[in-house]
């Protein structure tokens, strides 16, 4: 017997049927095609420009961008990433596949709280990847973590070197000097950081695909969602660019520019796809909720780990070269909190 919303006995009705009926939606597209097409170009131009800014500030010294402008971009972006994880990913994931959602009350989804399980699994996978990359670099380059600051060591054991002749000792010292060249240090630092960054961008791109599709097909909310998403994508782009600017890419490398462009293109392409299916795609359907909820949960785990470990902990707690200037530190912290606060506020609309 099918659910009849006009004849419901709340004492005997199945709560799942009620929730699924209340969450049910149809295609909301209501025209405004010109404005939606403009969103493709506006979001691409603004988000790409903002994403490029921290990278340009760091890699093009002749522009003479003030230090505090760069610090603002970097730590405002860090706050944005953290707020995105909790407000723009974790909360929607619970709304889509959480225990109080239609999906979460149906079938095998009702047997376990899958949303936090997916977030936890994602977070642990990112930790293992990050740890594996870190350990690989340690083994390959001989980083000695017992020392207060990691140093480059030769492949020869120190006790063995002490027993060798002076000639062999000098050879060992030469090996140390060779390993300690600038290129080696840059390569070591690059390999430690690039894996974590690619994971971060992967998580943000997942999120950008979903919101791009929704902007292409949303109904009456479009007028509000459009400007909000311009800011939303710009702030996320600032976070991506700020994180990328800290990675020591080789001089002349095209990779940072390619990665910035990839982020800038993701949402516009998703909007274009959404416009292509604007009369048939239903963002509130059961299948759409499952796909969106799982992707949001995965991305939330990625960004929670990256934001708290790679950005906050690494920059503020474990960086041996962190500034000792209290004024600069206060500026960095306040900027980070400001970024998190503004991005959290945007969660009211998008």
Short mmCIF file of N, CA, C and O in Angstrom, two decimals, residues 53-54 57 64-76 238 331 335:
data_model
loop_
_atom_site.label_atom_id
_atom_site.label_comp_id
_atom_site.label_asym_id
_atom_site.label_seq_id
_atom_site.Cartn_x
_atom_site.Cartn_y
_atom_site.Cartn_z
N UNK A 53 46.33 34.31 -6.78
CA UNK A 53 46.96 35.42 -6.08
C UNK A 53 48.07 34.99 -5.12
O UNK A 53 49.20 35.52 -5.19
N UNK A 54 47.82 34.06 -4.17
CA UNK A 54 48.92 33.70 -3.25
C UNK A 54 50.12 33.09 -3.97
O UNK A 54 51.26 33.29 -3.56
N UNK A 57 51.99 35.91 -5.62
CA UNK A 57 52.66 36.70 -4.60
C UNK A 57 53.95 36.05 -4.14
O UNK A 57 54.94 36.74 -3.84
N UNK A 64 56.52 42.75 -5.61
CA UNK A 64 56.68 43.42 -4.31
C UNK A 64 55.37 43.46 -3.52
O UNK A 64 54.98 44.52 -3.01
N UNK A 65 54.70 42.34 -3.44
CA UNK A 65 53.47 42.27 -2.65
C UNK A 65 53.84 42.25 -1.17
O UNK A 65 54.67 41.44 -0.75
N UNK A 66 53.27 43.13 -0.36
CA UNK A 66 53.64 43.21 1.06
C UNK A 66 53.46 41.88 1.79
O UNK A 66 52.54 41.11 1.47
N UNK A 67 54.33 41.65 2.76
CA UNK A 67 54.29 40.39 3.50
C UNK A 67 52.94 40.15 4.15
O UNK A 67 52.40 39.05 4.10
N UNK A 68 52.36 41.18 4.74
CA UNK A 68 51.10 40.99 5.47
C UNK A 68 49.93 40.71 4.52
O UNK A 68 48.95 40.08 4.92
N UNK A 69 50.03 41.16 3.29
CA UNK A 69 49.00 40.81 2.30
C UNK A 69 49.08 39.31 2.00
O UNK A 69 48.06 38.62 1.94
N UNK A 70 50.30 38.82 1.83
CA UNK A 70 50.48 37.39 1.59
C UNK A 70 50.03 36.57 2.80
O UNK A 70 49.34 35.55 2.65
N UNK A 71 50.41 37.01 4.00
CA UNK A 71 50.01 36.28 5.21
C UNK A 71 48.49 36.26 5.36
O UNK A 71 47.90 35.25 5.77
N UNK A 72 47.85 37.38 5.02
CA UNK A 72 46.39 37.42 5.08
C UNK A 72 45.79 36.37 4.16
O UNK A 72 44.89 35.61 4.55
N UNK A 73 46.27 36.33 2.92
CA UNK A 73 45.74 35.36 1.96
C UNK A 73 45.97 33.94 2.44
O UNK A 73 45.07 33.09 2.35
N UNK A 74 47.14 33.68 2.97
CA UNK A 74 47.48 32.31 3.37
C UNK A 74 46.64 31.83 4.55
O UNK A 74 46.07 30.73 4.51
N UNK A 75 46.54 32.64 5.59
CA UNK A 75 45.87 32.16 6.80
C UNK A 75 44.36 32.38 6.78
O UNK A 75 43.62 31.64 7.43
N UNK A 76 43.90 33.35 6.03
CA UNK A 76 42.46 33.46 5.78
C UNK A 76 42.00 32.21 5.03
O UNK A 76 40.97 31.61 5.35
N UNK A 238 41.12 30.78 -2.46
CA UNK A 238 42.17 31.43 -1.68
C UNK A 238 42.87 30.42 -0.78
O UNK A 238 44.10 30.44 -0.61
N UNK A 331 48.33 38.42 14.13
CA UNK A 331 47.71 38.70 12.83
C UNK A 331 47.35 37.40 12.12
O UNK A 331 46.25 37.28 11.55
N UNK A 335 43.49 36.37 11.43
CA UNK A 335 43.13 36.20 10.03
C UNK A 335 42.52 34.82 9.79
O UNK A 335 41.52 34.68 9.07
#
